[in-house]
Amino acid sequence: MSGPTEHHSPPTDVRIAVISGSVRTERMGPTIAGWVVATLDDTTVDLIDVADVTLPDDSLLWPGGGPRSEVADRIAAADGFVFVTPEYNHSYPAALKRLIDWHYAEWRLKPATVVAYGVQGGHAAIEHLRGVLAELGVVATRRAMGLRAPWQFLDDQDRYAPDPEVCQGLAASLAELRWWAELLAEARRDRPLPV
């Protein structure tokens, strides 16, 4: 008599949106976002740079809605998110907050992780962002990345090239995000949240 057989479903193809949250001219956001995208090499990725997004006027925004933005469908199509953000004044940038606030249902019941950076590592930005994401029904992963002074770790082609331990930390964070993305995609499909 044979023992119980473990059944594992095949991995689901998930789409991850990497959101680069700074609009300053001199910014590390695209460099860090490029590092994240390269680490997600076996995943469908949509890179959304807030600097390239034009949102409607805030006077048209009302709680839970407003006119559809030019990136609403891209956010809705994602199964999970990586927010790449600097820390500005002990929080995250206003441009990223506007992008978040202009969407509501598009974020719900999906996971997100944060890769923040700054002189001290961006940890205040991570904590402030987690509270906002929770209010929108986003599952913020336990693992997040705080990168201290990443501009000191650029290679000769201006790519972010941190120590191997930092790369391993990102890989672990993204593996957790993918696990949640697969789980919640199935839950959204098969077990709608009670209203």
Short mmCIF file of N, CA, C and O in Angstrom, two decimals, residues 63-65 81 83 92 96-110 129-139 193:
data_model
loop_
_atom_site.label_atom_id
_atom_site.label_comp_id
_atom_site.label_asym_id
_atom_site.label_seq_id
_atom_site.Cartn_x
_atom_site.Cartn_y
_atom_site.Cartn_z
N PRO A 63 -13.72 59.62 -3.73
CA PRO A 63 -13.35 58.39 -3.03
C PRO A 63 -13.75 57.13 -3.79
O PRO A 63 -14.91 56.96 -4.16
N GLY A 64 -12.76 56.30 -4.05
CA GLY A 64 -13.01 55.04 -4.73
C GLY A 64 -13.14 55.15 -6.23
O GLY A 64 -13.47 54.17 -6.89
N GLY A 65 -12.87 56.31 -6.80
CA GLY A 65 -13.01 56.40 -8.25
C GLY A 65 -12.69 57.75 -8.83
O GLY A 65 -12.04 58.57 -8.22
N PHE A 81 2.62 43.69 -7.18
CA PHE A 81 3.31 44.95 -7.40
C PHE A 81 4.63 45.02 -6.62
O PHE A 81 4.71 44.53 -5.50
N PHE A 83 6.80 48.22 -5.48
CA PHE A 83 6.91 49.68 -5.43
C PHE A 83 8.37 50.04 -5.17
O PHE A 83 8.91 49.69 -4.13
N TYR A 92 7.26 58.74 1.47
CA TYR A 92 7.47 58.45 0.05
C TYR A 92 6.94 59.63 -0.77
O TYR A 92 6.23 60.50 -0.25
N LEU A 96 3.99 59.42 -6.22
CA LEU A 96 3.58 58.02 -6.03
C LEU A 96 2.24 57.96 -5.31
O LEU A 96 1.37 57.14 -5.65
N LYS A 97 2.03 58.83 -4.34
CA LYS A 97 0.74 58.86 -3.63
C LYS A 97 -0.39 59.21 -4.59
O LYS A 97 -1.48 58.63 -4.54
N ARG A 98 -0.15 60.13 -5.51
CA ARG A 98 -1.18 60.48 -6.50
C ARG A 98 -1.52 59.27 -7.36
O ARG A 98 -2.69 59.00 -7.63
N LEU A 99 -0.51 58.55 -7.83
CA LEU A 99 -0.76 57.36 -8.65
C LEU A 99 -1.61 56.35 -7.87
O LEU A 99 -2.57 55.79 -8.40
N ILE A 100 -1.25 56.14 -6.63
CA ILE A 100 -2.01 55.19 -5.80
C ILE A 100 -3.44 55.67 -5.62
O ILE A 100 -4.39 54.92 -5.83
N ASP A 101 -3.62 56.94 -5.27
CA ASP A 101 -4.95 57.46 -4.98
C ASP A 101 -5.87 57.48 -6.19
O ASP A 101 -7.10 57.44 -6.04
N TRP A 102 -5.30 57.55 -7.39
CA TRP A 102 -6.13 57.60 -8.59
C TRP A 102 -6.68 56.23 -8.97
O TRP A 102 -7.41 56.10 -9.96
N HIS A 103 -6.36 55.21 -8.21
CA HIS A 103 -6.85 53.86 -8.49
C HIS A 103 -7.37 53.25 -7.20
O HIS A 103 -6.93 53.62 -6.11
N TYR A 104 -8.31 52.34 -7.33
CA TYR A 104 -8.89 51.73 -6.13
C TYR A 104 -9.08 50.23 -6.34
O TYR A 104 -8.33 49.43 -5.82
N ALA A 105 -10.06 49.86 -7.12
CA ALA A 105 -10.34 48.43 -7.36
C ALA A 105 -9.15 47.74 -8.01
O ALA A 105 -8.93 46.54 -7.82
N GLU A 106 -8.36 48.48 -8.75
CA GLU A 106 -7.21 47.89 -9.46
C GLU A 106 -6.17 47.29 -8.50
O GLU A 106 -5.44 46.37 -8.87
N TRP A 107 -6.10 47.80 -7.28
CA TRP A 107 -5.12 47.33 -6.30
C TRP A 107 -5.64 46.16 -5.46
O TRP A 107 -4.85 45.38 -4.93
N ARG A 108 -6.95 46.05 -5.30
CA ARG A 108 -7.55 45.20 -4.27
C ARG A 108 -7.19 43.73 -4.38
O ARG A 108 -7.18 43.16 -5.46
N LEU A 109 -6.92 43.15 -3.21
CA LEU A 109 -6.68 41.71 -3.04
C LEU A 109 -5.50 41.22 -3.87
O LEU A 109 -5.50 40.10 -4.38
N LYS A 110 -4.50 42.08 -3.98
CA LYS A 110 -3.25 41.72 -4.66
C LYS A 110 -2.09 42.01 -3.73
O LYS A 110 -2.19 42.86 -2.84
N LEU A 129 4.09 53.53 3.35
CA LEU A 129 3.43 52.93 2.19
C LEU A 129 2.60 51.72 2.60
O LEU A 129 1.49 51.51 2.09
N ARG A 130 3.09 50.94 3.54
CA ARG A 130 2.34 49.76 3.99
C ARG A 130 0.97 50.12 4.55
O ARG A 130 -0.01 49.42 4.31
N GLY A 131 0.89 51.20 5.30
CA GLY A 131 -0.40 51.61 5.85
C GLY A 131 -1.40 52.00 4.77
O GLY A 131 -2.58 51.65 4.84
N VAL A 132 -0.93 52.69 3.75
CA VAL A 132 -1.79 53.09 2.64
C VAL A 132 -2.25 51.86 1.86
O VAL A 132 -3.41 51.72 1.50
N LEU A 133 -1.32 50.95 1.61
CA LEU A 133 -1.66 49.74 0.85
C LEU A 133 -2.69 48.89 1.59
O LEU A 133 -3.62 48.35 0.99
N ALA A 134 -2.55 48.79 2.91
CA ALA A 134 -3.52 48.02 3.69
C ALA A 134 -4.92 48.60 3.56
O ALA A 134 -5.90 47.87 3.45
N GLU A 135 -5.02 49.91 3.55
CA GLU A 135 -6.33 50.57 3.41
C GLU A 135 -6.98 50.23 2.06
O GLU A 135 -8.20 50.20 1.94
N LEU A 136 -6.15 49.96 1.06
CA LEU A 136 -6.66 49.65 -0.28
C LEU A 136 -6.87 48.15 -0.49
O LEU A 136 -7.16 47.72 -1.60
N GLY A 137 -6.72 47.35 0.56
CA GLY A 137 -6.92 45.91 0.44
C GLY A 137 -5.77 45.18 -0.20
O GLY A 137 -5.91 44.08 -0.72
N VAL A 138 -4.58 45.79 -0.17
CA VAL A 138 -3.37 45.17 -0.71
C VAL A 138 -2.70 44.38 0.40
O VAL A 138 -2.61 44.84 1.54
N VAL A 139 -2.20 43.19 0.08
CA VAL A 139 -1.45 42.39 1.03
C VAL A 139 0.02 42.78 0.89
O VAL A 139 0.66 42.44 -0.10
N LEU A 193 -14.32 37.92 -2.37
CA LEU A 193 -14.44 38.46 -1.02
C LEU A 193 -15.90 38.85 -0.74
O LEU A 193 -16.54 39.53 -1.55
#
